[in-house]
Coordinates of C-alpha atoms and ligand atoms in Angstrom, one line a residue:
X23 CA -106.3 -169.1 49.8
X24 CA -105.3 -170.6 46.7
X25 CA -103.1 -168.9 44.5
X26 CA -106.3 -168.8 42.2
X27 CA -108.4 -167.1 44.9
X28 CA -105.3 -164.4 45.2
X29 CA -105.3 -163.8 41.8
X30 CA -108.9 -162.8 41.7
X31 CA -109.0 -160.8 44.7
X32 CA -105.8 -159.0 43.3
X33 CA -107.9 -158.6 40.7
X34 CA -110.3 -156.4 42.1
X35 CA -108.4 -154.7 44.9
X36 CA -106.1 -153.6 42.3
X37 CA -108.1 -152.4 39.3
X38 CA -108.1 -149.5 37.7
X39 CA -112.0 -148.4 39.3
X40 CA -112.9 -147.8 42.2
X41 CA -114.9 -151.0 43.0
X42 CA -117.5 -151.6 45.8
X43 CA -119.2 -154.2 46.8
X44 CA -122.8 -153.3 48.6
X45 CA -125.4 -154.7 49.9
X46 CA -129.3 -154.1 49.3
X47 CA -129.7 -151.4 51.9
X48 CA -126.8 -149.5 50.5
X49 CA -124.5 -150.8 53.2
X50 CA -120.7 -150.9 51.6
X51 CA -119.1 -154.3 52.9
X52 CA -116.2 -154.0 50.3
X53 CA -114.3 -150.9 48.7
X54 CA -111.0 -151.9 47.0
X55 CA -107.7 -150.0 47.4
X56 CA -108.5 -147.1 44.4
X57 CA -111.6 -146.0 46.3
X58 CA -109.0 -144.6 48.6
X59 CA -107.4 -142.5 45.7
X60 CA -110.7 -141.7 44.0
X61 CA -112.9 -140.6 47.2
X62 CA -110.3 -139.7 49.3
X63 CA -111.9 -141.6 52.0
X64 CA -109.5 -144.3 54.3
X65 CA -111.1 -148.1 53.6
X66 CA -112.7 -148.0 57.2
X67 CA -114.2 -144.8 57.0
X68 CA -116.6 -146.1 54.6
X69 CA -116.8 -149.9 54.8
X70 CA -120.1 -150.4 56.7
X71 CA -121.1 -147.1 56.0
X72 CA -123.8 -146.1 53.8
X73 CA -122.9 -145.9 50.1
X74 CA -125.0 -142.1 50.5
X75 CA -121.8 -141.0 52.1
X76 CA -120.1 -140.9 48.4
X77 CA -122.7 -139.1 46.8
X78 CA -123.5 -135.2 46.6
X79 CA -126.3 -134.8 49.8
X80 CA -128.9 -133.2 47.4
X81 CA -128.8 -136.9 45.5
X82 CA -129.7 -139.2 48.0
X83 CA -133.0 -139.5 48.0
X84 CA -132.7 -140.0 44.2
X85 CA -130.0 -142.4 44.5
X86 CA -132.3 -144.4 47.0
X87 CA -135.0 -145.1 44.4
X88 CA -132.4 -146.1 41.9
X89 CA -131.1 -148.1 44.6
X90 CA -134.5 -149.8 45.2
X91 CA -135.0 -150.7 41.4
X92 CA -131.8 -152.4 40.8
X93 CA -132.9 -155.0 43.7
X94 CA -136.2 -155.3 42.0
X95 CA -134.8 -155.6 38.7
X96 CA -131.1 -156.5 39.0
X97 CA -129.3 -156.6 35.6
X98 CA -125.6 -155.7 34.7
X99 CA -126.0 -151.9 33.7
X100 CA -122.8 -150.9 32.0
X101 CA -120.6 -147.7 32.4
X102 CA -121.7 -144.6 30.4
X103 CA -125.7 -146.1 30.2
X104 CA -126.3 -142.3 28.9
X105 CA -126.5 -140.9 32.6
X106 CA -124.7 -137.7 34.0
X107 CA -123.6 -138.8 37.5
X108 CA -122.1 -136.9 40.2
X109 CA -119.4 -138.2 42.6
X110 CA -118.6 -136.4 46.2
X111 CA -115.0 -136.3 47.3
X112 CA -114.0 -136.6 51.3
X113 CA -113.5 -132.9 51.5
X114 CA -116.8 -132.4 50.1
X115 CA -115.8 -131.8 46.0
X116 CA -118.1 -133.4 43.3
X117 CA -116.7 -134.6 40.4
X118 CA -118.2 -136.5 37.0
X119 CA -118.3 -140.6 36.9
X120 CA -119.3 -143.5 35.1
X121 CA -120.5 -146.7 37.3
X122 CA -121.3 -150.3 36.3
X123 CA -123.4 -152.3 38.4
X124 CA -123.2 -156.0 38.4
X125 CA -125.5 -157.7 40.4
X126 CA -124.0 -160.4 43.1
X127 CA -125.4 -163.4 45.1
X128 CA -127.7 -162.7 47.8
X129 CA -128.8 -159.1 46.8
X130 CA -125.2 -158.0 46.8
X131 CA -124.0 -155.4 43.9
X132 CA -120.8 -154.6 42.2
X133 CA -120.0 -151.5 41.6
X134 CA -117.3 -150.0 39.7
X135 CA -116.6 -146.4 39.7
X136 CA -114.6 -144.1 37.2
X137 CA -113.3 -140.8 37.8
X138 CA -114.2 -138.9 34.3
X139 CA -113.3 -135.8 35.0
X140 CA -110.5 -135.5 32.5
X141 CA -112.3 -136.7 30.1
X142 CA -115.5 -134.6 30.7
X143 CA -113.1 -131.4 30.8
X144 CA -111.6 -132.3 27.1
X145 CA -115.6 -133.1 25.8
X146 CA -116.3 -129.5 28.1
X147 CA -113.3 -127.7 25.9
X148 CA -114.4 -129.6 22.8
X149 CA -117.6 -127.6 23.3
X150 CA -116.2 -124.2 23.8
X151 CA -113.8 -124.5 21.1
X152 CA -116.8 -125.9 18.7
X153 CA -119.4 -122.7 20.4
X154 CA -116.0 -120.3 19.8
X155 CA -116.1 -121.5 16.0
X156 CA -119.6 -120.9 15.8
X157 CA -119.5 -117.8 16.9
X158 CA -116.4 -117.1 14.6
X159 CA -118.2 -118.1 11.8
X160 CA -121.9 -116.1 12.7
X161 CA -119.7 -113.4 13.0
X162 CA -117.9 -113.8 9.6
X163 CA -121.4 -114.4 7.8
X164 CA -123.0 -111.1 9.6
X165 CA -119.4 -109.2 8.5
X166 CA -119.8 -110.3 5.1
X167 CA -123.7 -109.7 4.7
X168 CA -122.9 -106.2 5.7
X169 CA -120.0 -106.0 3.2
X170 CA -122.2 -107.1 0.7
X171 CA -125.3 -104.5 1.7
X172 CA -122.9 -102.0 1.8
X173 CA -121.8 -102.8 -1.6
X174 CA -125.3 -103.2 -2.7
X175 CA -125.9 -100.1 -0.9
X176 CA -123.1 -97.9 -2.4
X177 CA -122.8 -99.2 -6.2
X178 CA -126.6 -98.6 -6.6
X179 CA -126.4 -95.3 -5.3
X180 CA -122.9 -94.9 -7.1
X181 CA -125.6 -95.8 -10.2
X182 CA -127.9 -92.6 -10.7
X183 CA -124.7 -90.1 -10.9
X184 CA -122.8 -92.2 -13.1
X185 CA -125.9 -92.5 -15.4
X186 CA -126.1 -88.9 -15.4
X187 CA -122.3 -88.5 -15.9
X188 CA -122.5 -91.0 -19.0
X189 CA -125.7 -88.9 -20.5
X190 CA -124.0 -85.7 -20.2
X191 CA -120.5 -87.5 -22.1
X192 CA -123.0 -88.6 -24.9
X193 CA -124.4 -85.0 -24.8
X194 CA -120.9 -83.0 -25.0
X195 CA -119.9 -85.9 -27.9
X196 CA -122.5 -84.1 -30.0
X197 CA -121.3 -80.8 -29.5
X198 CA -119.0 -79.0 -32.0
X199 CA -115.0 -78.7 -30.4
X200 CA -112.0 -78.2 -30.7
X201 CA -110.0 -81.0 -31.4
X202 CA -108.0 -81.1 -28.2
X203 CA -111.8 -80.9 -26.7
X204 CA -112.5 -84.5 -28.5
X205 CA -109.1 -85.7 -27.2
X206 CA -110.0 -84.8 -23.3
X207 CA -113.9 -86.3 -24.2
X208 CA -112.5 -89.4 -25.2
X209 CA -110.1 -89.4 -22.3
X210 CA -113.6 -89.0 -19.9
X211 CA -115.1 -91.7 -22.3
X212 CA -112.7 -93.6 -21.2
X213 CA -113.2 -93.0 -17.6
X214 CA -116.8 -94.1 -17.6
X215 CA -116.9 -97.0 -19.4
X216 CA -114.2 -98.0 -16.9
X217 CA -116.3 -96.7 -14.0
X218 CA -119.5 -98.7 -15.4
X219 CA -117.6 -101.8 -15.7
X220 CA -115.9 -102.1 -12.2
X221 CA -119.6 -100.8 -10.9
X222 CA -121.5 -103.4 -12.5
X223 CA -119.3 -106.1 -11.0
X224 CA -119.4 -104.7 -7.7
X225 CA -123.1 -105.1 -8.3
X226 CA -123.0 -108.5 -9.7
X227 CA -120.8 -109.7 -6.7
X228 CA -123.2 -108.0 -4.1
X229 CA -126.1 -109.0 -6.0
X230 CA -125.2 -112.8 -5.5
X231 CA -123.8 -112.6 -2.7
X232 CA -126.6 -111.3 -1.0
X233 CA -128.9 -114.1 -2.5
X234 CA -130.9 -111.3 -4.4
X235 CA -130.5 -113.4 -7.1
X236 CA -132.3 -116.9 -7.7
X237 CA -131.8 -119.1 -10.9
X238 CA -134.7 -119.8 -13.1
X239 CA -133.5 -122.7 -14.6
X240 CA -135.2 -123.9 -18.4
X241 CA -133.8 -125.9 -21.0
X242 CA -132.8 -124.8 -23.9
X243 CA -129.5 -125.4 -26.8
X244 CA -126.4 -124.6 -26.2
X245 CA -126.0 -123.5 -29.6
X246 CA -128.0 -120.5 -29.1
X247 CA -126.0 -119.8 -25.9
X248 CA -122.7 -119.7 -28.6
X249 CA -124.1 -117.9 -31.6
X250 CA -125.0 -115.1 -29.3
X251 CA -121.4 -114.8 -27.5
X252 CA -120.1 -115.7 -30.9
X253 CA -121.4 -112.2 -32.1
X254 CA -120.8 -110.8 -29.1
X255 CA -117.2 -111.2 -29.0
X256 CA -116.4 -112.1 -32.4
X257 CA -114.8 -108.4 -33.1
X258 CA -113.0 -107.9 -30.3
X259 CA -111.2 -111.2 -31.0
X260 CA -110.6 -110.5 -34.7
X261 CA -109.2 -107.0 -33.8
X262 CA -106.7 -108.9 -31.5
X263 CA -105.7 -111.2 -34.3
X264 CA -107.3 -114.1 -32.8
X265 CA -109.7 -116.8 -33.9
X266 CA -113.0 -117.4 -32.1
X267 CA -113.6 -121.1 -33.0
X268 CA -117.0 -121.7 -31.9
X269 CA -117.9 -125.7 -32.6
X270 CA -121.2 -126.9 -33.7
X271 CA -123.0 -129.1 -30.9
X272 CA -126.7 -130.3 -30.7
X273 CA -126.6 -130.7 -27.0
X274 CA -128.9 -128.9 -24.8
X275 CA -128.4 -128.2 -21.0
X276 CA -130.7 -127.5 -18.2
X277 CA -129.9 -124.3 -16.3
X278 CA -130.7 -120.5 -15.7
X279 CA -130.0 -119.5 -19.4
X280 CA -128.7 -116.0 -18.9
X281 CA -126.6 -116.3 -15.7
X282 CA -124.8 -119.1 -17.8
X283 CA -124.1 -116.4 -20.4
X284 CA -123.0 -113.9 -18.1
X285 CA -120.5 -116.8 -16.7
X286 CA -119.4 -117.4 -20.0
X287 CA -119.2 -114.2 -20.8
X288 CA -116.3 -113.6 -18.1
X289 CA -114.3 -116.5 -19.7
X290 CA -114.5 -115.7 -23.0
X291 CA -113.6 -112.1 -22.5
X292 CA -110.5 -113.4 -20.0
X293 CA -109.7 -115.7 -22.9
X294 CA -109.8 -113.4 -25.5
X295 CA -107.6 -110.7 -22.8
X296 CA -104.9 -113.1 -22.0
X297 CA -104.1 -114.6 -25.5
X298 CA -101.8 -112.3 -27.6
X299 CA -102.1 -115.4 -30.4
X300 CA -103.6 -117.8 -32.0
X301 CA -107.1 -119.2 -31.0
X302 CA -109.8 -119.0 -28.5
X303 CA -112.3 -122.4 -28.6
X304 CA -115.8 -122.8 -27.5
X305 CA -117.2 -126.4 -27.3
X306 CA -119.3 -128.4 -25.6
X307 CA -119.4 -132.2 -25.6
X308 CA -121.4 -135.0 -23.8
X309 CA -119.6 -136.8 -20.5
X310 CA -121.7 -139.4 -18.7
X311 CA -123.0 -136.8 -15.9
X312 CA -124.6 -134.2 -18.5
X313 CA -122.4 -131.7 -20.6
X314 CA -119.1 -130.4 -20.5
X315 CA -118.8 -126.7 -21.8
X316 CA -114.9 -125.7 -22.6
X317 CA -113.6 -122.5 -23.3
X318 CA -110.1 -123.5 -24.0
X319 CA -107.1 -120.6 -25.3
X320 CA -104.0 -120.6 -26.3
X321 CA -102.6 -117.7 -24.3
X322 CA -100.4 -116.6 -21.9
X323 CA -101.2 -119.3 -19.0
X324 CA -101.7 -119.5 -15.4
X325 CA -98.4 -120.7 -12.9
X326 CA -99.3 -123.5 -11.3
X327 CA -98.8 -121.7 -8.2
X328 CA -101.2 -118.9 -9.0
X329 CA -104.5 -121.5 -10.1
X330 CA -105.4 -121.7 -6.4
X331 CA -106.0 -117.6 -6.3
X332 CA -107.5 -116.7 -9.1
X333 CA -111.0 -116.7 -8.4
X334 CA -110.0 -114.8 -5.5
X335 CA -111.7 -111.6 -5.5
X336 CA -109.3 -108.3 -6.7
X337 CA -106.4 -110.9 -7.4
X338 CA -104.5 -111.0 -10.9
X339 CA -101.8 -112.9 -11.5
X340 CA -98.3 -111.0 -11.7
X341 CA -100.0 -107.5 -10.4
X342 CA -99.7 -106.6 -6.7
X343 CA -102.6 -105.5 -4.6
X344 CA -103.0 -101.5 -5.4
X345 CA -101.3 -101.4 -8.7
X346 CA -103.3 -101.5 -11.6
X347 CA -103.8 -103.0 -15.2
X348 CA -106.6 -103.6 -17.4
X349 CA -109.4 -105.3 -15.3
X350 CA -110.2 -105.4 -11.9
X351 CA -109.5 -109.1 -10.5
X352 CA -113.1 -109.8 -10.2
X353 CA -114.2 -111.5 -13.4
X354 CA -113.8 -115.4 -11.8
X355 CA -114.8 -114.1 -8.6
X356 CA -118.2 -113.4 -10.3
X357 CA -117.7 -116.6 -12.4
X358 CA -117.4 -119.1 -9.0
X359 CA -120.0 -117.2 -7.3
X360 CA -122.8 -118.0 -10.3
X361 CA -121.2 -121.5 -10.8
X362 CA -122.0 -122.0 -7.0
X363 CA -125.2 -120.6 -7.4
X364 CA -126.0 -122.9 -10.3
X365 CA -124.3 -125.9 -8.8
X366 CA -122.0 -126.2 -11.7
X367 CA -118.6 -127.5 -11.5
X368 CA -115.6 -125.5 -12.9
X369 CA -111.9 -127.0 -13.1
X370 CA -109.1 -124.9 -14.8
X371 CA -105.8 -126.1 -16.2
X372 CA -103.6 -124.1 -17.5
X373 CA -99.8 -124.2 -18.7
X374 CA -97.7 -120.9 -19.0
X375 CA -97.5 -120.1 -22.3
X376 CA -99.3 -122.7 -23.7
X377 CA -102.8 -122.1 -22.9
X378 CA -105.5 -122.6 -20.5
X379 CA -108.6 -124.1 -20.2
X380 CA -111.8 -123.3 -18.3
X381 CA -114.6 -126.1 -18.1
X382 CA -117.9 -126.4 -16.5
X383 CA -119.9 -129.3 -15.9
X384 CA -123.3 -129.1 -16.6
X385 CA -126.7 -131.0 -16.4
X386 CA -128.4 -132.1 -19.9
X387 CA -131.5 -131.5 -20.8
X388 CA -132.9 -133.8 -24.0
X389 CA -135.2 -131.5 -25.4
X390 CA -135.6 -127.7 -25.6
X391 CA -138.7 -125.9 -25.3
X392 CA -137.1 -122.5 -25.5
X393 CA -136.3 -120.9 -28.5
X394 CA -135.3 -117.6 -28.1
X395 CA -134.3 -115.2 -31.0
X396 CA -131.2 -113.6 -31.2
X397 CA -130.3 -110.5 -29.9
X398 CA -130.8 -107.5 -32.4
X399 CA -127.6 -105.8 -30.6
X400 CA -127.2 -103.2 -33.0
X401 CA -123.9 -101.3 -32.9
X402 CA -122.0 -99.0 -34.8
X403 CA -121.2 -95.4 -35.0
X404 CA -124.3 -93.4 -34.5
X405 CA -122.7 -90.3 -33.9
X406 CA -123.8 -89.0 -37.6
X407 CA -126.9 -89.9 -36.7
X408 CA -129.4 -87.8 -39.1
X409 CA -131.2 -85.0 -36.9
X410 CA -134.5 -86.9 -34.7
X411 CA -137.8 -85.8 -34.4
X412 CA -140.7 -87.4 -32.3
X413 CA -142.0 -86.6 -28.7
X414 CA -140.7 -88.4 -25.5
X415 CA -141.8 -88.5 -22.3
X416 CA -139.1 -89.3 -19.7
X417 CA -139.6 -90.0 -16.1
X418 CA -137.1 -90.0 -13.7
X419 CA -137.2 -89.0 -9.9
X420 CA -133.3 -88.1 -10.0
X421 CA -133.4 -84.4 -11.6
X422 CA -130.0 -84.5 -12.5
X423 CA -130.5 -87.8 -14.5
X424 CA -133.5 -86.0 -15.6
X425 CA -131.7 -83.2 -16.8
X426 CA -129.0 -85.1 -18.6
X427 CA -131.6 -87.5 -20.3
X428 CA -133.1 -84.6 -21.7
X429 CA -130.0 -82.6 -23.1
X430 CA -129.0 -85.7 -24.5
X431 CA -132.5 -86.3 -26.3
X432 CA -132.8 -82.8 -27.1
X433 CA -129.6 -82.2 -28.7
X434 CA -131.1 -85.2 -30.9
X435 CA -133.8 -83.1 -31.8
X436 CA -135.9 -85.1 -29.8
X437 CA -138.9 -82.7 -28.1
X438 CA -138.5 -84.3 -24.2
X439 CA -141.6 -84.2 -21.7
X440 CA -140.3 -84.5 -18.4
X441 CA -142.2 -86.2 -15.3
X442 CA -140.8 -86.8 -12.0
X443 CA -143.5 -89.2 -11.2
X444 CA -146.5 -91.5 -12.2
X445 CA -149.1 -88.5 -11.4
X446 CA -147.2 -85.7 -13.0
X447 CA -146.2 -88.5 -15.8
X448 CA -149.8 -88.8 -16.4
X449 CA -150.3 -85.0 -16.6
X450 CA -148.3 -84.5 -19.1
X451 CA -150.2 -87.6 -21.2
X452 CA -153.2 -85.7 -20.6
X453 CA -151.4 -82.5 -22.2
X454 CA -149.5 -84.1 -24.9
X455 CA -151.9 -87.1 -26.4
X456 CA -149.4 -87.4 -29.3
X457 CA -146.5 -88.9 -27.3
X458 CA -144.3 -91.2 -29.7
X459 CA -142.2 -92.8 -26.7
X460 CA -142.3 -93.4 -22.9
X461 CA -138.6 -93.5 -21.3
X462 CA -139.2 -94.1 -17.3
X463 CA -136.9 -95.1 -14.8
X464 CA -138.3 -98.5 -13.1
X465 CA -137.9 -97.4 -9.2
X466 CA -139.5 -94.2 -8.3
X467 CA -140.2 -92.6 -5.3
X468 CA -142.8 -93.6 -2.8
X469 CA -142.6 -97.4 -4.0
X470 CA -144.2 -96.1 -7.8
X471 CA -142.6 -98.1 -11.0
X472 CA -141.9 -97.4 -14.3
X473 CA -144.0 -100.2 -15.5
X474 CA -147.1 -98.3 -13.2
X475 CA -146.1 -95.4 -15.4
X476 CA -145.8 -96.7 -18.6
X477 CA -149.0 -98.9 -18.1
X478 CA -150.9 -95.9 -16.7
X479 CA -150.3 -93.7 -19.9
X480 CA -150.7 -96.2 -22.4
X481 CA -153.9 -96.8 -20.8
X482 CA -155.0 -93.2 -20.8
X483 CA -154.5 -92.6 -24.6
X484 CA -155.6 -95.8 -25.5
X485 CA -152.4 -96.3 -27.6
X486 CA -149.6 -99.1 -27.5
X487 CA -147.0 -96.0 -27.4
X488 CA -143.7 -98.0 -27.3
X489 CA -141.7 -97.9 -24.1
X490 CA -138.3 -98.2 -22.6
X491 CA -137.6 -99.1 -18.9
X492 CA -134.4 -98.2 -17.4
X493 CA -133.7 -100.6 -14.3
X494 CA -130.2 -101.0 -12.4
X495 CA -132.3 -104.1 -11.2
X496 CA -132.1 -107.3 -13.5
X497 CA -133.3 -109.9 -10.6
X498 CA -135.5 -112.5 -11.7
X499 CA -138.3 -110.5 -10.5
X500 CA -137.8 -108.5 -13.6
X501 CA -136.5 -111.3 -16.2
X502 CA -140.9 -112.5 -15.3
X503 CA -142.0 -109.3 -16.7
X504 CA -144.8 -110.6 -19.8
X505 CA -143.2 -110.2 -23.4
X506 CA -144.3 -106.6 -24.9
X507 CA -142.9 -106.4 -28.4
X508 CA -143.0 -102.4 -27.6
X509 CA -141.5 -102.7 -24.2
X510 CA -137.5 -102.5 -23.8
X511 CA -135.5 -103.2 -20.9
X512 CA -132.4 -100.8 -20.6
X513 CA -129.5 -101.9 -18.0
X514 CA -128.5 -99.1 -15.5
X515 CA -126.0 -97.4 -16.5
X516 CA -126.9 -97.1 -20.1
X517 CA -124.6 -95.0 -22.0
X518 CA -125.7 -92.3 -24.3
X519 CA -125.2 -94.4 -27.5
X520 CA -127.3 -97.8 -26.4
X521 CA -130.6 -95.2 -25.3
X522 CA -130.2 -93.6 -28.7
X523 CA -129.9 -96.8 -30.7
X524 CA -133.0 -98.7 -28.3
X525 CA -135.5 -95.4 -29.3
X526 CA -134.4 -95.4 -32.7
X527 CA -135.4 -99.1 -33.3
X528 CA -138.6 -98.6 -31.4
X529 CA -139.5 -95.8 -33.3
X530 CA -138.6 -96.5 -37.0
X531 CA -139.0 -100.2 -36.8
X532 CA -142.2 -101.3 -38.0
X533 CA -143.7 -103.5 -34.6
X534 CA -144.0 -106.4 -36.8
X535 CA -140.5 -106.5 -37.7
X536 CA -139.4 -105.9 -33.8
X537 CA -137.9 -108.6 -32.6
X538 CA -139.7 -110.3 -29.5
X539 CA -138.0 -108.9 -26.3
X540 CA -135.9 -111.0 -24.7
X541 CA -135.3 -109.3 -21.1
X542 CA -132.3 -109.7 -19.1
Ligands
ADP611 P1 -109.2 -109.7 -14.4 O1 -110.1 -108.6 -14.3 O2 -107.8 -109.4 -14.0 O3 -109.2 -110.4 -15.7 P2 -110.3 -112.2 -13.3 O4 -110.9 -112.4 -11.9 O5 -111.2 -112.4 -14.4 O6 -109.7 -110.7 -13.3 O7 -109.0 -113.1 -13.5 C1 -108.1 -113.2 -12.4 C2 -106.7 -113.4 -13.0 O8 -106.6 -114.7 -13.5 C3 -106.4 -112.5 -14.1 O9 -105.8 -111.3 -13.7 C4 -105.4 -113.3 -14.9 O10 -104.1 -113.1 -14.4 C5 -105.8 -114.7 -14.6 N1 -106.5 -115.3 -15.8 C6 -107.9 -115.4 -15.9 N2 -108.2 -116.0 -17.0 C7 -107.1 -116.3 -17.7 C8 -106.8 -116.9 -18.9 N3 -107.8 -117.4 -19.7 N4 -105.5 -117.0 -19.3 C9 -104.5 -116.5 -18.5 N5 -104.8 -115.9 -17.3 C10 -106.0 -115.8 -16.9

């Protein structure tokens, strides 16, 4: 043998495989020296043997037919062609392998043979760890739906008694005291308004979270979008000292109009809390993606170290878990969660007692088709409010909302019909034709809605009696309710003061001076 030949049979006696060499009836004539450590077999207890003798018994027959179309069709078939092929130890074990075929003189093959158990095991743990994760993560997602129904759940039924609570504060507001009476009132007041505003961002959080909410994108102007939070916060930035720069900008932006507001709404009012000086700025200019809308302050700043947190939900910077201080921690929680829901981008920076800035990246729309009016929010002290006369019919199924509504609208000098429902709401139509207003809850019992009741009674005294609809539910479902200059929405929990003020402008406003409605 040349030193050549020795080379090459080295070659294959030596390498890494197992490596046979059989003949077309499945006879093995050669088996190199790591067939020994792969099968367990000695080298002449399988050379001449049948190459069955190293597979599983159940995979013979199959293994025959393979056998049979490699010699009809002999090509080079590389390792891993995609199969899952078995392996049978000496002492009977099976184990995973790979096997290239190679196709010899004379109907002889070549066949190397891996051991890929290892490798098999890691893709096997691979698996499991990846199913584990899954898992994990299903079970996260069904933890977190249930957090959110039980919010859902508990703020809307946290809803009806606060509602009655705040009626029954406006009531005892009109009442003659003493003044250490007004002093614990105000205290209560207090209370409420707190109560309401951590309740209607539990709401908001559930709300998107559960996906109850769904954008209704439209274009319109941004300016609109700034007038109306201009006004809106305008006062409570002047009382702090503070300027509310709001720029000019022609730009328009495609997006769901008032979810938008409500997000801007958050950073305004966090800009306006945080800033014991100086200026708040509103702005919006063109970048080569769409817009870019800024709300920019120069307050108190964020640490650097904090920015990762803070749209964490219940987290404020500098105030431990438990302890209190104006606010709840959830005003960015709700702001990422519509951003996300919008697809909008929104980058902070922020420098300790410089300033931050809040911006949001938005598409652009050329034109605008909508051209909303502004809000008539009318405000002020209406607690002088000249005595009322005029006939309302409320409907409410909760009788203790009920009964607040109407000690409220009574001490008004309002004369209140009651109704618990659509049938007993029509009733009382039929007994009282000269009804001046309908006030009805929007979800009544046995799946009834205000809007049944108020259409239902309009309909049988033939009259466009203005209306008000009190809804805890702002979903889009509602924000597609038809324009009805006589038809107002009122948010869940309205307080004593915003009902007053909605009945008074429905009642002494001429309809053609009403401005259109503009739902929620
Ligand atoms: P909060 O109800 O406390 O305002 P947020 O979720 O709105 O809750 O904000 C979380 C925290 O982020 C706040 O407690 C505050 O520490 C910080 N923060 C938010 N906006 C600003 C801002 N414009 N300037 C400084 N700090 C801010």
């Amino acid at each position: 043998m040349t030193i050549h030949q020795q080379l090459l049979a080295d070659l294959v006696e030596f390498a890494p495989d197992a490596m046979l060499i059989v003949d077309a009836s499945g006879r093995i004539l050669y088996a190199n020296q790591r067939v020994t450590h792969v099968f367990g077999y000695e080298r002449d207890e399988i050379v001449d043997r049948s190459v069955d003798m190293l597979l599983p018994e159940r995979l013979r027959p199959k293994h025959a037919h393979h056998r049979r179309n490699f010699a009809e069709d002999p090509r080079t078939r590389p390792m891993g062609a995609g199969l899952d092929l078995l392996g049978r130890r000496a002492d009977g074990s099976e184990f995973p392998v790979e096997i290239s075929l190679s196709p010899l003189r004379d109907g002889l093959a070549a066949a190397a043979i891996r051991d890929v158990s290892d490798r098999k095991r890691v893709e096997q743990e691979l698996i499991n760890a990846r199913e584990a994760a899954d898992q994990a993560r299903e079970e996260a997602d069904r933890a977190n739906l249930s957090k959110s129904r039980f919010l859902a759940t508990a703020s809307h039924d946290l809803r009806q008694p606060l509602q009655a609570l705040a009626m029954l504060h406006g009531t005892l507001c009109r009442v003659d005291m003493h003044p250490n009476g007004r002093e614990v009132l105000a205290q209560q007041g207090h209370a409420i308004d707190s109560m309401k505003r951590l309740l209607s961002a539990l709401l908001d959080i559930s709300k998107l979270e559960s996906g109850a909410i769904s954008p209704q994108p439209t274009d319109f102007p941004i300016h609109q979008l700034f007038e109306l939070l201009s006004a809106e916060f305008s006062p409570a930035a002047r009382s702090k000292g503070l300027t509310l720069v709001v720029e000019p900008t022609q730009l328009c932006t495609h997006t769901d109009q008032s979810l938008l507001e409500q997000l801007l709404r958050n950073l305004i009012s966090n800009a306006i809390k945080y800033t014991r000086a100086g200026a708040v700025t509103l702005r919006a200019t063109p970048i080569a993606s769409g817009v870019r809308i800024e709300i920019c302050d120069t307050g108190v700043g964020i640490p650097t170290d904090q920015l990762a947190y803070i749209f964490d939900e219940f987290f404020q910077v500098g105030v431990a878990r438990n302890t209190t201080r104006e606010g709840y921690g959830l005003g960015l929680a709700i702001v990422q969660r519509i951003a996300k829901l919008l697809g909008l981008r929104i980058h902070v920076q922020s420098e300790p007692g410089k300033g931050s800035a809040f911006t949001l990246e938005l598409p652009r729309a050329e034109t605008s088709k909508s051209d909303w009016p502004m809000d008539a929010s009318a405000s002020g002290n209406h607690l002088a409010r000249p005595a009322q006369s005029g006939k309302i019919l409320v409907t409410e199924d909760e009788p203790s909302v009920l009964l607040a509504t109407r000690l409220l609208l009574e001490l008004e000098g309002y004369q209140v019909i009651s109704a618990s429902n659509r049938e007993e709401a029509l009733q009382r139509g039929c007994e009282h034709p000269d009804i001046d207003l309908l006030i009805s809850d929007y979800h009544l019992q046995e799946d009834q809605t205000g809007l049944n009741v108020i259409s239902g009674v309009r309909q049988q005294l033939a009259r466009n009696i203005p209306a008000i609809l009190v809804t805890g539910d702002t979903s889009s479902a509602m924000r597609k309710l038809p324009g009805d200059r006589q038809l107002r929405l009122a948010s869940k929990p309205i307080d004593a003061e915003e009902l007053l003020t909605l009945m008074d402008e429905l009642l002494h406003t001429p309809d053609a001076l009403r401005p259109a409605e503009r739902l929620p």
